CSV table of C-alpha atoms and ligand atoms in Angstrom, one decimal:
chain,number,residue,atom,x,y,z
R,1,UNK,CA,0.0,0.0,0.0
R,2,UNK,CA,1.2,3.6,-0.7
R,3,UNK,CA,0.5,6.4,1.7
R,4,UNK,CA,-2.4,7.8,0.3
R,5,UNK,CA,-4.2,3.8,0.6
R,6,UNK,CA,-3.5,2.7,-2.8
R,7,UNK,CA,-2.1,-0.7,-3.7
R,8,UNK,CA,0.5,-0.9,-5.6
R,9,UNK,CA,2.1,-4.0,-7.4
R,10,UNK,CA,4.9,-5.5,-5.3
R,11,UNK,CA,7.5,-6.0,-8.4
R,12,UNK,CA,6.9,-2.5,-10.1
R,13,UNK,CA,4.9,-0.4,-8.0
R,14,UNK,CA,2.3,0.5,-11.2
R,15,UNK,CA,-1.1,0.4,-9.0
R,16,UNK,CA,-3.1,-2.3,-9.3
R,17,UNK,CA,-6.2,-2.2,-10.5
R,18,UNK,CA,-7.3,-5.7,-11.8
R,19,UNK,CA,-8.5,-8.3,-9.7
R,20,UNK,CA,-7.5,-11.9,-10.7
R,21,UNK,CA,-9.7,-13.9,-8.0
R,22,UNK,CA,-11.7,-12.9,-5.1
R,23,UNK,CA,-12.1,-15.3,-2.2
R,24,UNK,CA,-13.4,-13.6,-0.1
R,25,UNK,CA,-12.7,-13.2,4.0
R,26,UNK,CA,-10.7,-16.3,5.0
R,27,UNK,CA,-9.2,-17.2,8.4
R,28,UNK,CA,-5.0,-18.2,8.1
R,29,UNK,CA,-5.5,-21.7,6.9
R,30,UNK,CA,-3.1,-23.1,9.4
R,31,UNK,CA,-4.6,-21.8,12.5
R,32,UNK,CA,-6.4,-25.1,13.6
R,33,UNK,CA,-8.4,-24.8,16.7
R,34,UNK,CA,-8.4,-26.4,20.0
R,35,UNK,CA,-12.1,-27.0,21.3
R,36,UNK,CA,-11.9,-24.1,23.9
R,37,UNK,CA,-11.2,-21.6,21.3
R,38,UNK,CA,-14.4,-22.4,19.0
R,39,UNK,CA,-16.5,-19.7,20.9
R,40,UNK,CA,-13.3,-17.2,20.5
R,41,UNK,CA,-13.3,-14.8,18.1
R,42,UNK,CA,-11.1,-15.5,14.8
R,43,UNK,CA,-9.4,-13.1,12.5
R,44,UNK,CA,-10.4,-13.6,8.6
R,45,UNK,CA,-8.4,-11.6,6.2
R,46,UNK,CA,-9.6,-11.2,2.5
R,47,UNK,CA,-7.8,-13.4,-0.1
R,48,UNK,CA,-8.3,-10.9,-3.1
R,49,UNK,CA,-5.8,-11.7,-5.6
R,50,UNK,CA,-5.0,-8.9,-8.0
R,51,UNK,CA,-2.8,-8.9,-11.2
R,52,UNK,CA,-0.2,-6.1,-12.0
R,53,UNK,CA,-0.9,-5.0,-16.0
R,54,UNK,CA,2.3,-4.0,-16.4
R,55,UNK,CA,4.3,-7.0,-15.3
R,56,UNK,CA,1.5,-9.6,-14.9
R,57,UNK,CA,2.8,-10.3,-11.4
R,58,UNK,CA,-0.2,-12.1,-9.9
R,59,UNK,CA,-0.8,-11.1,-6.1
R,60,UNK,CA,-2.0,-11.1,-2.7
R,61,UNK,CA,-1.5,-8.2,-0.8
R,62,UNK,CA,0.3,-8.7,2.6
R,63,UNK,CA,-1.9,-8.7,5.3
R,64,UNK,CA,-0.6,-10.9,7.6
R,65,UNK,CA,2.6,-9.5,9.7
R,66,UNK,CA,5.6,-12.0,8.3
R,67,UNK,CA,6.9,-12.3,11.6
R,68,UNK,CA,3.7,-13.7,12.7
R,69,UNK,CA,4.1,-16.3,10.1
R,70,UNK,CA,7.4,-17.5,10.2
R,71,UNK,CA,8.6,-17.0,13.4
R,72,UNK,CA,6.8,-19.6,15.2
R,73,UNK,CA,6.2,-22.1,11.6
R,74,UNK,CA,5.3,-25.5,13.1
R,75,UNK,CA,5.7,-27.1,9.6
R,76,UNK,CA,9.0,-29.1,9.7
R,77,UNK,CA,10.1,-30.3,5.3
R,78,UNK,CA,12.0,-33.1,7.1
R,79,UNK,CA,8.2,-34.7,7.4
R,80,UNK,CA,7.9,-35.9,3.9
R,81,UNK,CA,9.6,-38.8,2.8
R,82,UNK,CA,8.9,-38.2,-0.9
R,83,UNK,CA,10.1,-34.4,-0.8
R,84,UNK,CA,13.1,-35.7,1.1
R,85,UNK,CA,14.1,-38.0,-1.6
R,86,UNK,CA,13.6,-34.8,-4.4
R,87,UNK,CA,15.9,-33.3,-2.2
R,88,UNK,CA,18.0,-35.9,-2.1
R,89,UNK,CA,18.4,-36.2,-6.0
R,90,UNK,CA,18.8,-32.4,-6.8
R,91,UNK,CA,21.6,-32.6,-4.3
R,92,UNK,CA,23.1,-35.1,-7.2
R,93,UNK,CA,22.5,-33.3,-9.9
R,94,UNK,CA,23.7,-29.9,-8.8
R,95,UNK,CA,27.2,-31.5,-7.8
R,96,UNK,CA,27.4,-33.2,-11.3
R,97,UNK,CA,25.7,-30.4,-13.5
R,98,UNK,CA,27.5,-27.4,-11.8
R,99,UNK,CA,31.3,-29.8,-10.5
R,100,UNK,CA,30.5,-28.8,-6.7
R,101,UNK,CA,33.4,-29.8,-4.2
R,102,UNK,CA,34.6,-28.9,-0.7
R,103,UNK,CA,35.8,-25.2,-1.8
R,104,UNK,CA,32.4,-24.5,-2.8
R,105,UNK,CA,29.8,-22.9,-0.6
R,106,UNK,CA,26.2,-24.1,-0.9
R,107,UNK,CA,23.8,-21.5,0.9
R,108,UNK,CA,19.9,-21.8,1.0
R,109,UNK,CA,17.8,-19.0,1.9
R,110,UNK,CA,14.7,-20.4,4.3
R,111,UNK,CA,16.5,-23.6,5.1
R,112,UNK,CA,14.2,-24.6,7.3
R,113,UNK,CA,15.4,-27.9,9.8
R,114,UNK,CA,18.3,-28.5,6.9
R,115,UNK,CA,16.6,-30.7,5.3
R,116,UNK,CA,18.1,-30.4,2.0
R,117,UNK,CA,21.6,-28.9,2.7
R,118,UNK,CA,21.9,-32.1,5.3
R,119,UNK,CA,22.9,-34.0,1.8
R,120,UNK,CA,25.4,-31.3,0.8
R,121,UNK,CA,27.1,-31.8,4.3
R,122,UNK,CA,27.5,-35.7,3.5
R,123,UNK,CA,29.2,-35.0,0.4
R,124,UNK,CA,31.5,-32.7,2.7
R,125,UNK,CA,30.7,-29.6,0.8
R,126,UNK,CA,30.5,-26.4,2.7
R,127,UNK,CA,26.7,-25.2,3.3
R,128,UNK,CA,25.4,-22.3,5.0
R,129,UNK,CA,21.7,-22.2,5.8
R,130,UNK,CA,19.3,-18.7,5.9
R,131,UNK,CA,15.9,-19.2,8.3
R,132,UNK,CA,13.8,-17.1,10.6
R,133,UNK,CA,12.3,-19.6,12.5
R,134,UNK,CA,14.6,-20.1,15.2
R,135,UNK,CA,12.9,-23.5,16.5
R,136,UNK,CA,13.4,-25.1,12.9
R,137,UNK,CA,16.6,-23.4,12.7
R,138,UNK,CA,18.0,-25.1,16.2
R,139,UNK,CA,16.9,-28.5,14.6
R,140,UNK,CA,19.3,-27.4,11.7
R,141,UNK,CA,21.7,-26.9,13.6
R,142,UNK,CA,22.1,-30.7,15.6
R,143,UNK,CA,22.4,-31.7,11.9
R,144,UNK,CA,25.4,-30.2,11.2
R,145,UNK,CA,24.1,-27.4,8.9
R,146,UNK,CA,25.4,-24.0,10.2
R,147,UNK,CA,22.5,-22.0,10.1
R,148,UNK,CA,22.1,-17.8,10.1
R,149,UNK,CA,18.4,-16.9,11.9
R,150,UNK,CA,17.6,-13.8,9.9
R,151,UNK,CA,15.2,-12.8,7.5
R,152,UNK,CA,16.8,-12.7,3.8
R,153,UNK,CA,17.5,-9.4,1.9
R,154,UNK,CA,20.2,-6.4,1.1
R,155,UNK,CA,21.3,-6.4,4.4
R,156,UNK,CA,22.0,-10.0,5.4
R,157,UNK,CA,23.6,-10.7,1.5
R,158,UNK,CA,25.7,-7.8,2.1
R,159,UNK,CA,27.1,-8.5,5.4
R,160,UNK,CA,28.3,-12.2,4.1
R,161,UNK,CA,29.7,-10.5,1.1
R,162,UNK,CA,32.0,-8.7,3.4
R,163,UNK,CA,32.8,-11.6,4.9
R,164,UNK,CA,33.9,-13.7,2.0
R,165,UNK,CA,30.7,-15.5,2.2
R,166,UNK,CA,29.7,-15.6,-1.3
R,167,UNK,CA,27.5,-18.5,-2.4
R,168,UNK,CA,28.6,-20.9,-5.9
R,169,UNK,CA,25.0,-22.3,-5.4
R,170,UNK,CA,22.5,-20.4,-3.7
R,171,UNK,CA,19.1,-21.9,-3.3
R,172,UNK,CA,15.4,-21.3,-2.3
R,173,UNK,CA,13.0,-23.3,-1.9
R,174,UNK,CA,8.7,-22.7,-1.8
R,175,UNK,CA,10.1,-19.0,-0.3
R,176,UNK,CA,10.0,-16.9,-3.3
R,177,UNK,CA,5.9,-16.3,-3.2
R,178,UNK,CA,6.2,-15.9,0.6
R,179,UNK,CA,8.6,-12.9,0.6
R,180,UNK,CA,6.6,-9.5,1.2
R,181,UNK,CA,9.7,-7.5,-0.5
R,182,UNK,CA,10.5,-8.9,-3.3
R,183,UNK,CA,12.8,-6.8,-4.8
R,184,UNK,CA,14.7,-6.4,-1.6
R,185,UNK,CA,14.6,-10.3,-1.1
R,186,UNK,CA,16.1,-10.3,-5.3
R,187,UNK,CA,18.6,-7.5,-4.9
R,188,UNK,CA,19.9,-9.7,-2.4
R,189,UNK,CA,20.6,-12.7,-4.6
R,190,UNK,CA,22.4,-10.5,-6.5
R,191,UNK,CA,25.0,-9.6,-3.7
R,192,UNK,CA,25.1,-12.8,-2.6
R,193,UNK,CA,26.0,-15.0,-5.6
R,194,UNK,CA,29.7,-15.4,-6.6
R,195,UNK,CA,30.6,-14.6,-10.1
R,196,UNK,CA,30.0,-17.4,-12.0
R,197,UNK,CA,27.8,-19.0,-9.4
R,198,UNK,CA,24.1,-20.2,-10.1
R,199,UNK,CA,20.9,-19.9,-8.2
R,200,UNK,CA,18.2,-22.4,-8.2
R,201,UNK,CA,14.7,-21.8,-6.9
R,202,UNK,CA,11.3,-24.1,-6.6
R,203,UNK,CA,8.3,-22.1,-6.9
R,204,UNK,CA,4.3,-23.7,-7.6
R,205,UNK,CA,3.8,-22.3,-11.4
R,206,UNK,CA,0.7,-19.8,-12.4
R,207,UNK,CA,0.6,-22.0,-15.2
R,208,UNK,CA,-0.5,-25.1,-13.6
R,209,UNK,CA,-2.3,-23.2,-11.0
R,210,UNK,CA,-4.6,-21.6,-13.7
R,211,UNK,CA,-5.0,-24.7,-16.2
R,212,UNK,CA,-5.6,-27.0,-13.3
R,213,UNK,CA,-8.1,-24.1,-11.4
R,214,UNK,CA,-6.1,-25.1,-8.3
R,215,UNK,CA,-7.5,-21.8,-6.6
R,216,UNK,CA,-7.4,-23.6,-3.2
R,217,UNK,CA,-3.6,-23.3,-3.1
R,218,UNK,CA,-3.7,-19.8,-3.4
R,219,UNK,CA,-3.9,-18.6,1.1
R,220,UNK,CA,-2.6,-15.7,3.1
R,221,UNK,CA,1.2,-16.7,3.7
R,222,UNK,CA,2.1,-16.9,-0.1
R,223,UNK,CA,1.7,-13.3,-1.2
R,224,UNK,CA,3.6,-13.7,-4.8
R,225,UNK,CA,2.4,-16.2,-7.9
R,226,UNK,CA,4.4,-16.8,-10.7
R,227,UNK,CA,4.6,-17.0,-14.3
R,228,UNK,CA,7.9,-17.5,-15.4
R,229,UNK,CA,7.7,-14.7,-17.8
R,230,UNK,CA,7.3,-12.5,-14.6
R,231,UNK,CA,9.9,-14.5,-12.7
R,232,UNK,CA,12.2,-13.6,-15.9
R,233,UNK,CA,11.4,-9.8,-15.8
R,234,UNK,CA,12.1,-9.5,-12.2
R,235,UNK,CA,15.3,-11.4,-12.3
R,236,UNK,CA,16.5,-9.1,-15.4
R,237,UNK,CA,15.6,-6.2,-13.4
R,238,UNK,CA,18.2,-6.9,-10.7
R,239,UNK,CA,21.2,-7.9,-13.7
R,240,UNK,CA,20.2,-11.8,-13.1
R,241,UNK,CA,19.3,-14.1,-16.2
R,242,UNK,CA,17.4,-17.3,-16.4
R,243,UNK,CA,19.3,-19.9,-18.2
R,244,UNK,CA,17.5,-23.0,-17.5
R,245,UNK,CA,14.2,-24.3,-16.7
R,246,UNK,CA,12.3,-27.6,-15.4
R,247,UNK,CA,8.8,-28.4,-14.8
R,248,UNK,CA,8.4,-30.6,-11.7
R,249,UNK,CA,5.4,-32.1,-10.2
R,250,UNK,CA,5.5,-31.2,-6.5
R,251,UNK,CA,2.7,-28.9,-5.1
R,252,UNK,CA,0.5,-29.7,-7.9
R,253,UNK,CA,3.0,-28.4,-10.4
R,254,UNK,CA,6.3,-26.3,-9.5
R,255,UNK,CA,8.9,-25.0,-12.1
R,256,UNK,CA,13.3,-25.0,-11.0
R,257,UNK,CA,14.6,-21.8,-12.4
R,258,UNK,CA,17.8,-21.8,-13.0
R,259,UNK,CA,19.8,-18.2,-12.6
R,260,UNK,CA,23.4,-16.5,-13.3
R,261,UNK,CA,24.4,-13.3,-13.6
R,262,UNK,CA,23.2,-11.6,-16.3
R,263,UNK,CA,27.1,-11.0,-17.3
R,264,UNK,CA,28.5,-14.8,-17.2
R,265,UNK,CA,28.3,-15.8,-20.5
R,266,UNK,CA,29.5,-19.4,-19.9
R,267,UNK,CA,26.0,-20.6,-19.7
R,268,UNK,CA,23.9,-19.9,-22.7
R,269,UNK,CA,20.3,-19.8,-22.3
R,270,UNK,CA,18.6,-23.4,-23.0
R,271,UNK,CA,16.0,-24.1,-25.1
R,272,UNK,CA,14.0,-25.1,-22.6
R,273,UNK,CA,13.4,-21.7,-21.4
R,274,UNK,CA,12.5,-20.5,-24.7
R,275,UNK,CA,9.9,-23.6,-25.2
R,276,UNK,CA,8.5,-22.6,-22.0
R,277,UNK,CA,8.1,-18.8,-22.9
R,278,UNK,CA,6.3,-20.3,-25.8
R,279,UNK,CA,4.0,-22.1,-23.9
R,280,UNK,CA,3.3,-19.5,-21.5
R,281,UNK,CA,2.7,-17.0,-24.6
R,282,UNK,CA,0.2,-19.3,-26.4
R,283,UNK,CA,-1.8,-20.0,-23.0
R,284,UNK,CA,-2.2,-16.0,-23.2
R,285,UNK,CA,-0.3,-15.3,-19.9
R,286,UNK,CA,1.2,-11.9,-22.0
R,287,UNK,CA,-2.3,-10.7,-22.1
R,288,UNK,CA,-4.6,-9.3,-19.1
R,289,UNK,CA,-7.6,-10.5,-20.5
R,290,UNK,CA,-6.3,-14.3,-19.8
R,291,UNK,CA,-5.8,-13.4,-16.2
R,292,UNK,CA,-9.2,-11.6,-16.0
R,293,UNK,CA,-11.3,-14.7,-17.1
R,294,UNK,CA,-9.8,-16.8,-14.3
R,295,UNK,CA,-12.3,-15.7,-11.5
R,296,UNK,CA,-15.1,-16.8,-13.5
R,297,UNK,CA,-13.7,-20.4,-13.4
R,298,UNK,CA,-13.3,-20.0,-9.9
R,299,UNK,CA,-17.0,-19.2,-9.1
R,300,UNK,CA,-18.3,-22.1,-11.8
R,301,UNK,CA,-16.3,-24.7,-10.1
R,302,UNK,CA,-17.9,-23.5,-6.2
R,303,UNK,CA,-21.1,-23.4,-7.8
R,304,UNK,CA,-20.8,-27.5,-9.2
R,305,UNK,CA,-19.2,-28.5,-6.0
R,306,UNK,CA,-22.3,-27.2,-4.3
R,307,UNK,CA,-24.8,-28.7,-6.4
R,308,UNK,CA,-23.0,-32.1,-5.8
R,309,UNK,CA,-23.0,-31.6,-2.2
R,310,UNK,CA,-26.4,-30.5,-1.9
R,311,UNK,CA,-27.8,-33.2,-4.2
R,312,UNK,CA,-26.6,-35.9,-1.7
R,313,UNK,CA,-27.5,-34.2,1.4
R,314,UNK,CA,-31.1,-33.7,-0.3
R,315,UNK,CA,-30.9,-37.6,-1.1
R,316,UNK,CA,-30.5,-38.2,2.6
R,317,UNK,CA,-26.5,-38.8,2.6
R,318,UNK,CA,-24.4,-38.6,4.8
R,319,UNK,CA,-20.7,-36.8,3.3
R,320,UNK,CA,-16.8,-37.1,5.9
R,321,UNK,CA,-13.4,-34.9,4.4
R,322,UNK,CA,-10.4,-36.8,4.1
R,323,UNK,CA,-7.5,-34.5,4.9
R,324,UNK,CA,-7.0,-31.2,6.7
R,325,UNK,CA,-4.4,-29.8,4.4
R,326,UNK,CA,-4.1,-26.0,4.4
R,327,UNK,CA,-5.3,-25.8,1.0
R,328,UNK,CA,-8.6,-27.6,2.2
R,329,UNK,CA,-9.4,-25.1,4.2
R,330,UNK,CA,-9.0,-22.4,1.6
R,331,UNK,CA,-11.8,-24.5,-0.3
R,332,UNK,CA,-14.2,-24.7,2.1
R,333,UNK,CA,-14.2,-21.3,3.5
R,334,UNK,CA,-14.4,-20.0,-0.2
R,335,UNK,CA,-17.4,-22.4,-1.1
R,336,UNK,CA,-19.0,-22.3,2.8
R,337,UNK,CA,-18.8,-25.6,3.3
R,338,UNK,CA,-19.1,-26.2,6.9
R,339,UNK,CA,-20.6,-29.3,9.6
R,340,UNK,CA,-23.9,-28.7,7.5
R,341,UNK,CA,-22.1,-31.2,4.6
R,342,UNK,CA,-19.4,-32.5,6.0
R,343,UNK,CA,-20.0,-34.1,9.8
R,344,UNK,CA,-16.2,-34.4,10.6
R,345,UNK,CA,-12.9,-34.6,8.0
R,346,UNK,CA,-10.0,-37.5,8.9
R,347,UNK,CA,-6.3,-36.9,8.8
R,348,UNK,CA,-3.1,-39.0,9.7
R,349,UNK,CA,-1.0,-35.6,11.2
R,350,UNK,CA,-1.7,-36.3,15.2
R,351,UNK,CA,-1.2,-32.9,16.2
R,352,UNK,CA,-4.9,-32.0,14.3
R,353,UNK,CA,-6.5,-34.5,16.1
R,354,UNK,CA,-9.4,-32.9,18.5
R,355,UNK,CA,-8.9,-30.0,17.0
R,356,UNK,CA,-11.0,-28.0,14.1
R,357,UNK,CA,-10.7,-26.6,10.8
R,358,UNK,CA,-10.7,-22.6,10.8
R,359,UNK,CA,-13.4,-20.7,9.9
R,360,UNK,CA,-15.5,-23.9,8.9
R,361,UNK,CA,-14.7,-25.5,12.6
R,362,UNK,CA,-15.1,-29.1,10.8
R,363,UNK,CA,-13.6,-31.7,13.6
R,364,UNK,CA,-10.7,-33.9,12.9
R,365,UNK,CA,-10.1,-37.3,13.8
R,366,UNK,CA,-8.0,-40.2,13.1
R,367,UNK,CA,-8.5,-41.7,9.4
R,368,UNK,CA,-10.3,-45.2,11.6
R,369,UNK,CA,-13.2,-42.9,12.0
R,370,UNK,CA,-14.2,-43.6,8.8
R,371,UNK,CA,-14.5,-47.6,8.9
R,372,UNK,CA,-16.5,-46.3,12.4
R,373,UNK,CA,-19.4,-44.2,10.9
R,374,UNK,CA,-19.5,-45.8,7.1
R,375,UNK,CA,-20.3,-42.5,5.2
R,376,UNK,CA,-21.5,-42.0,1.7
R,377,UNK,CA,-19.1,-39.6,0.4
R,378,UNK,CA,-15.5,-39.2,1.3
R,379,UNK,CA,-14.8,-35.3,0.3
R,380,UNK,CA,-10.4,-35.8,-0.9
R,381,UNK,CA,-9.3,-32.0,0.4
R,382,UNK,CA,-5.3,-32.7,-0.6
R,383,UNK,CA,-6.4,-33.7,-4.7
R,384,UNK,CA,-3.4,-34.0,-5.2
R,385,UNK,CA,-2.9,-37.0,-3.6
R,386,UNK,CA,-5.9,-38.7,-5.1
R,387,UNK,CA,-5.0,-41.5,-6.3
R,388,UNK,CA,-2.7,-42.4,-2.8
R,389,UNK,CA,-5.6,-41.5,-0.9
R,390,UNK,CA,-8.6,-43.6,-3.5
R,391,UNK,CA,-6.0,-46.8,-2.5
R,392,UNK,CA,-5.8,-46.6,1.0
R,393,UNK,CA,-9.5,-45.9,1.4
R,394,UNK,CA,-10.7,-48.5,-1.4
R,395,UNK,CA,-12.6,-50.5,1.4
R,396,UNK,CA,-15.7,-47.3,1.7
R,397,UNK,CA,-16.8,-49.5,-1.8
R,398,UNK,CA,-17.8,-52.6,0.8
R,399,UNK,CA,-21.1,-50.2,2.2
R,400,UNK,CA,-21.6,-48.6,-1.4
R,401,UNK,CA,-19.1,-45.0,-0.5
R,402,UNK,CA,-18.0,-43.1,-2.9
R,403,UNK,CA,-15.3,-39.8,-3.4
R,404,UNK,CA,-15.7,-36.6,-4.6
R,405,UNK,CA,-13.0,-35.0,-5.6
R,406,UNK,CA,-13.3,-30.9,-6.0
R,407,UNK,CA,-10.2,-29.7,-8.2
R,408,UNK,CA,-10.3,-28.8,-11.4
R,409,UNK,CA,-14.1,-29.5,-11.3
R,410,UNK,CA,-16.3,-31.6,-8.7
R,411,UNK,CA,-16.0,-35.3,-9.7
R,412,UNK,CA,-17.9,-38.4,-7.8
R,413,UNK,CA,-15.4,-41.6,-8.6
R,414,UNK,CA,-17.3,-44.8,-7.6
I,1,ZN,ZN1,3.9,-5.1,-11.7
């Protein structure tokens, strides 16, 4: 916001006018409740999403004090065996690609518990990790990765450069669409990276997002959403070029960027990057008009999921969630669905156990709930894991239950 109450895009301060999606008021979709705070009263925050015409930078604006967020994050990456073993091979392909050894310096910018430089540090390379949080950042540290609790910018970047402390490979991970000032957080990289040393960073890609209408993943803590033709402009804008690209499949769709300075000229631009400027061109992301039909698909999709809801409640049925991801809870707070559909959701993370969704105050229990009760619908909140999930749960067929699953479009699978 500018003084006079205007917003103003983050990237290139031209005001922003244009909204991509409204969600309307939604509480912080990780603030699960104990039961002796359901008669409390609960922040909401609006989740309007706006798109910059100048730069088609898509986003959210910060509402939410990043302190708040991070300080006291009670996610821990380590959790994920399949996100550890990602890790585990781009730790491989980075020494090979870029000939990584123990006079390099590997630093990541919100390393969270280590759970990717931990690899660097078997292959006895020299890591250096970035994180707020100090909790996760302790953990860190009994792994052996030396870890700097700061928030990342100008400031920290050049206080290492002073130091000697330039990075050959500088990472970030899932951080670049939670940082409030992005140029700041950019300009920073720039300091930062030796000469001649790359950057990589994982972000979920606008692309997907849009194609897939995965409008549940957009919440309060990631303010930024990417193309990568705006990735590319913003990078440019701080002497940084884009050289490679790869499309990934975590988070429902992520692209690796991969960035030099825009003066080292031993890596030439790949065709990959030009294939996927292509791509991004012909799906219309150059044009406002493609961004500006998106909240229409938004509002069709709440309006089928509805309908199927209220179709089997009207037939007398009874309808349990499986999952209390974060993105859930963006769903049902955006569609209203609340304990007059669903009676209770299921989830295998016991620290929601007893507790309640926010805003929609659904109750979570342990997944055996579901053999318990015998419901007619199982509701998947985290699509993404579908199929996992459609496994696992195959034994609702033996009393006739069926899924819906809501993203891209509401689906009953028998
Ligand atoms: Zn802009």
């Amino acid at each position: 916001m500018t003084a006079n109450g205007s917003r103003t895009c983050r990237f290139c301060r031209t005001p922003l006018r244009h909204t991509f999606v409204d969600l309307g008021m939604s509480p912080l979709c990780e603030s699960y409740l104990r039961p002796d705070q359901l008669n409390e009263m609960e922040p909401f925050y609006p989740l309007h999403v706006f798109v910059c015409e100048k730069c088609f930078l898509v986003q959210l604006e910060e509402y939410v004090n990043p302190d708040h967020i991070f300080t006291e994050y009670a996610y821990f990456s380590s959790y994920a065996e399949s996100w550890l073993e990602h890790c585990r091979k781009y730790t491989d392909q980075m020494v090979e690609r870029f000939a990584l050894n123990r006079q390099s310096v590997v630093t990541e910018i919100a390393s969270n518990d280590g759970y990717l430089l931990q690899y660097f540090v078997k292959k006895e390379i020299p890591v250096l990790g970035i994180e707020p949080a100090s909790n996760v950042a302790k953990v860190a540290g009994e792994k052996g990765v030396p870890t700097l609790v700061r928030f990342f910018g100008q400031r920290v970047a050049s206080e290492l450069a002073r130091e000697g402390r330039l990075a050959d490979l500088l990472v970030g991970n899932n951080v670049l669409a939670q940082v409030p000032d992005l140029c700041d957080f950019v300009a920073g990289m720039k300091i930062l990276l030796k000469p001649g040393g790359v950057f990589t960073m994982e972000f979920p890609h606008l692309l997907q997002l849009m194609e897939g209408n995965q409008f549940d993943t957009i919440y309060h803590e990631h303010f930024s959403y990417f193309s990568f033709l705006a990735a590319e402009e913003i990078f440019n804008a701080y002497g940084l070029t884009l050289f490679d690209v790869e499309e990934l499949s975590t988070h429902g769709g992520s692209l690796r960027i991969f960035g030099r300075h825009a003066e080292d000229s031993s890596k030439p631009v790949s065709p990959r990057v030009v294939g996927l400027k292509a791509k991004e061109g012909a799906y219309g992301l150059s044009q406002l008009e493609c961004y500006l039909s998106f909240g229409e698909k938004v509002r069709r999709t709440k309006r089928e999921l509805l309908q199927c809801l209220i179709r089997a409640k009207n037939a007398g049925k009874t309808i349990a969630g499986y999952g209390a991801p974060g993105k859930g809870n963006t769903l049902l707070n955006y569609c209203g669905v609340g304990r007059d559909f669903l009676d209770y959701t299921v989830d295998r993370n016991p620290y929601k156990h007893g507790r309640f969704t926010p805003g929609m105050h659904i109750p979570i229990y342990p997944p055996d709930k579901i053999r318990e009760t015998r419901p007619d619908y199982l509701l998947i909140l985290p699509w993404n894991l579908k199929s996992e999930i459609m496994q696992q749960m195959a034994f609702i067929r033996e009393w006739g239950g069926q899924f819906i699953v809501p993203i891209p479009e509401a689906t009953i699978c028998s």
